[in-house]
Coordinates of N, CA and C in Angstrom, one line a residue:
M1 N 4.2 -17.1 68.9 CA 4.8 -16.0 68.4 C 3.8 -15.2 67.5
R2 N 3.9 -14.3 67.1 CA 2.9 -13.2 66.5 C 4.2 -13.0 65.4
G3 N 3.4 -12.5 64.4 CA 4.1 -12.1 63.1 C 3.5 -11.6 62.2
G4 N 4.6 -10.5 61.3 CA 4.1 -9.5 60.5 C 3.6 -8.5 60.9
S5 N 3.2 -7.7 59.9 CA 2.6 -6.3 60.7 C 1.2 -6.5 61.5
S6 N 0.4 -7.5 60.9 CA -0.8 -7.6 61.6 C -0.8 -8.2 63.0
N7 N 0.2 -8.5 63.6 CA 0.6 -9.1 64.9 C -0.4 -10.0 65.5
A8 N -0.8 -11.0 64.2 CA -1.6 -11.7 64.5 C -1.2 -13.1 65.1
W9 N -1.7 -14.4 66.1 CA -0.8 -14.8 66.4 C -0.6 -16.0 65.2
S10 N 0.8 -16.4 65.3 CA 1.3 -17.4 64.1 C 0.7 -18.7 64.3
E11 N 1.0 -19.5 63.1 CA 0.2 -21.0 63.4 C 1.1 -21.6 64.5
H12 N 2.0 -21.3 64.6 CA 2.8 -22.2 65.8 C 2.2 -21.9 67.1
A13 N 2.0 -20.6 67.5 CA 1.7 -20.4 68.7 C 0.3 -20.9 68.9
T14 N -0.7 -21.2 67.8 CA -1.8 -22.2 68.1 C -1.9 -23.7 68.1
A15 N -0.4 -24.2 68.0 CA 0.0 -25.0 67.8 C -0.8 -26.0 66.6
N16 N -0.9 -25.2 65.3 CA -1.5 -25.7 64.3 C -0.1 -25.7 63.2
A17 N 1.2 -25.7 63.8 CA 2.3 -25.7 63.0 C 3.4 -26.3 63.4
I18 N 4.1 -27.3 62.6 CA 5.5 -27.8 62.9 C 6.5 -27.5 62.4
D19 N 7.7 -27.3 62.7 CA 8.8 -27.2 61.9 C 9.6 -28.2 62.1
I20 N 10.5 -28.8 60.9 CA 11.1 -30.4 60.7 C 12.5 -29.7 60.2
A21 N 13.8 -30.4 61.1 CA 14.9 -29.7 60.6 C 15.6 -31.2 59.9
G22 N 15.1 -32.1 60.4 CA 16.0 -33.4 59.9 C 15.1 -34.7 60.6
F23 N 15.7 -35.6 60.2 CA 15.0 -37.4 60.5 C 16.1 -38.3 60.6
T24 N 15.8 -39.1 61.9 CA 16.8 -39.9 62.1 C 16.2 -41.2 61.6
L25 N 16.6 -42.2 61.0 CA 16.2 -43.2 60.6 C 16.5 -44.3 61.3
A26 N 16.0 -45.6 61.1 CA 15.8 -46.8 62.0 C 17.1 -47.0 62.4
D27 N 18.1 -47.2 61.1 CA 19.4 -47.7 61.2 C 20.4 -46.6 61.7
G28 N 19.8 -45.5 62.4 CA 21.0 -44.6 63.2 C 21.2 -43.3 62.2
R29 N 21.0 -43.5 60.5 CA 21.7 -42.2 59.8 C 20.8 -41.0 60.2
T30 N 21.2 -39.8 59.7 CA 20.2 -38.9 60.0 C 20.1 -38.1 58.7
I31 N 19.4 -37.2 58.2 CA 19.2 -36.8 57.1 C 18.8 -35.5 57.6
S32 N 19.2 -34.1 57.2 CA 19.4 -32.9 57.9 C 18.8 -32.1 56.5
V33 N 17.7 -31.1 56.8 CA 17.5 -30.3 55.5 C 18.4 -29.5 55.2
L34 N 19.3 -29.1 56.3 CA 20.4 -27.9 56.3 C 21.5 -28.2 55.4
R35 N 21.8 -29.8 55.9 CA 22.9 -30.1 55.2 C 23.0 -31.0 53.7
D36 N 21.5 -31.5 53.8 CA 21.5 -32.4 52.8 C 20.4 -31.8 51.6
W37 N 19.5 -31.0 51.9 CA 18.7 -30.1 50.7 C 19.6 -29.8 49.6
P38 N 20.7 -29.1 49.7 CA 21.5 -28.9 48.4 C 21.9 -29.9 47.6
E39 N 22.3 -30.9 48.0 CA 23.2 -31.9 47.3 C 22.3 -33.0 46.5
D40 N 23.1 -33.5 45.5 CA 22.3 -34.6 44.5 C 22.8 -35.8 45.1
S41 N 21.9 -36.3 46.1 CA 22.2 -37.6 46.7 C 20.6 -38.0 47.0
D42 N 20.8 -39.1 47.7 CA 19.8 -40.0 48.0 C 19.0 -39.6 49.1
E43 N 19.7 -38.5 49.8 CA 19.3 -38.3 51.2 C 18.2 -36.7 50.7
A44 N 18.7 -36.0 49.7 CA 18.3 -35.1 49.2 C 17.0 -35.3 48.8
R45 N 17.0 -36.4 47.5 CA 15.4 -37.2 47.3 C 14.7 -37.5 47.9
F46 N 15.0 -37.9 49.2 CA 14.1 -38.1 50.1 C 13.5 -36.7 51.0
L47 N 14.4 -35.8 51.0 CA 13.5 -34.6 51.5 C 12.6 -34.1 50.7
R48 N 12.8 -34.3 49.4 CA 12.2 -33.6 48.2 C 10.6 -34.4 48.2
E49 N 11.0 -35.8 48.5 CA 9.4 -36.5 48.3 C 9.2 -36.3 49.7
V50 N 9.6 -36.1 50.7 CA 8.7 -35.6 51.9 C 8.1 -34.2 52.1
R51 N 9.0 -33.2 51.3 CA 8.5 -31.9 51.0 C 7.1 -32.2 50.2
D52 N 7.1 -32.8 49.0 CA 6.1 -33.1 48.0 C 5.0 -33.8 48.6
G53 N 5.1 -34.7 49.3 CA 4.3 -35.9 49.9 C 3.2 -34.8 51.1
A54 N 4.0 -33.9 51.4 CA 3.4 -33.3 52.8 C 2.3 -32.2 51.9
C55 N 2.7 -31.8 51.1 CA 1.9 -30.8 50.1 C 0.3 -31.5 50.0
G56 N 0.2 -32.8 50.0 CA -1.3 -33.2 49.7 C -2.1 -33.3 51.2
V57 N -1.3 -33.0 52.3 CA -1.5 -33.4 53.8 C -1.9 -31.9 54.7
F58 N -0.6 -31.2 54.2 CA -0.7 -29.8 54.9 C -1.3 -28.6 54.0
A59 N -2.0 -27.9 54.5 CA -2.2 -26.6 53.8 C -1.4 -25.6 53.6
T60 N 0.1 -25.7 54.3 CA 1.1 -25.0 53.9 C 2.3 -26.0 54.2
V61 N 3.0 -25.7 52.9 CA 4.3 -26.5 53.0 C 5.4 -25.7 52.6
L62 N 6.2 -25.3 53.4 CA 7.5 -24.4 52.9 C 8.8 -25.0 53.4
S63 N 9.7 -25.2 52.3 CA 11.0 -25.8 52.2 C 12.4 -24.5 52.0
P64 N 13.4 -25.2 52.0 CA 14.4 -24.4 51.7 C 14.1 -23.6 50.2
D65 N 13.4 -24.1 49.3 CA 13.0 -23.6 48.2 C 12.3 -22.2 48.1
Y66 N 11.4 -22.2 49.2 CA 10.5 -20.6 49.7 C 11.3 -19.9 49.8
N67 N 12.2 -19.7 50.6 CA 13.2 -18.3 51.3 C 14.1 -18.8 52.2
A68 N 14.9 -18.2 52.6 CA 16.3 -18.4 53.2 C 16.0 -18.4 54.8
A69 N 14.8 -17.8 54.8 CA 14.4 -18.3 56.4 C 14.2 -19.7 56.8
H70 N 13.9 -20.4 55.7 CA 13.5 -21.7 55.7 C 14.9 -23.0 55.1
A71 N 15.8 -22.1 55.2 CA 17.1 -23.1 54.7 C 17.3 -24.4 55.4
D72 N 16.9 -24.1 56.7 CA 17.3 -25.3 57.8 C 16.1 -26.1 58.3
H73 N 15.1 -25.9 57.6 CA 13.8 -26.7 58.1 C 12.9 -26.9 57.0
F74 N 11.7 -27.7 57.6 CA 10.6 -27.9 56.6 C 9.4 -26.9 57.7
H75 N 8.4 -26.3 57.1 CA 7.2 -26.1 57.8 C 6.0 -26.3 57.4
F76 N 5.5 -26.7 58.3 CA 4.1 -27.7 57.7 C 3.0 -27.1 58.7
D77 N 1.9 -26.6 58.0 CA 0.8 -25.9 58.7 C -0.6 -26.5 58.1
Q78 N -1.6 -26.1 59.0 CA -3.2 -26.3 58.3 C -3.9 -24.9 58.4
A79 N -3.1 -23.9 58.2 CA -4.1 -23.0 58.2 C -5.3 -22.8 57.0
S80 N -6.2 -22.3 57.7 CA -7.2 -21.9 56.3 C -6.8 -21.2 55.4
R81 N -6.7 -21.4 54.3 CA -6.1 -20.5 53.1 C -7.0 -21.0 51.8
W82 N -7.5 -19.9 51.0 CA -8.1 -20.0 49.8 C -7.6 -21.2 49.0
S83 N -6.1 -21.5 48.8 CA -5.5 -22.4 48.1 C -4.4 -22.7 49.0
G84 N -4.0 -24.0 48.9 CA -2.5 -24.3 49.6 C -1.6 -23.6 49.1
V85 N -0.4 -23.6 49.9 CA 1.4 -23.1 49.6 C 1.8 -24.2 49.5
C86 N 2.7 -24.7 48.5 CA 3.4 -25.5 48.5 C 4.9 -24.9 47.8
R87 N 5.7 -24.7 48.6 CA 6.9 -24.2 47.7 C 8.0 -25.1 48.6

């Protein structure tokens, strides 16, 4: 994929990014970013812990709090930036 007006390769195109829409737990339960993020529940707290924890590992972490385009997934990448992005 290419993005923006620069027409540069995206982090996904260079295998430097991953999007995660949800998790399947060992007991078979699923946690969905789209369904569970806006709730006040254990699942929503789990998703926020995942997002916050990823901020210490990835250069860029985008969640539903960032914008509508990320309402249904997390975006994690390792792009070189002068400072990390965690939203």
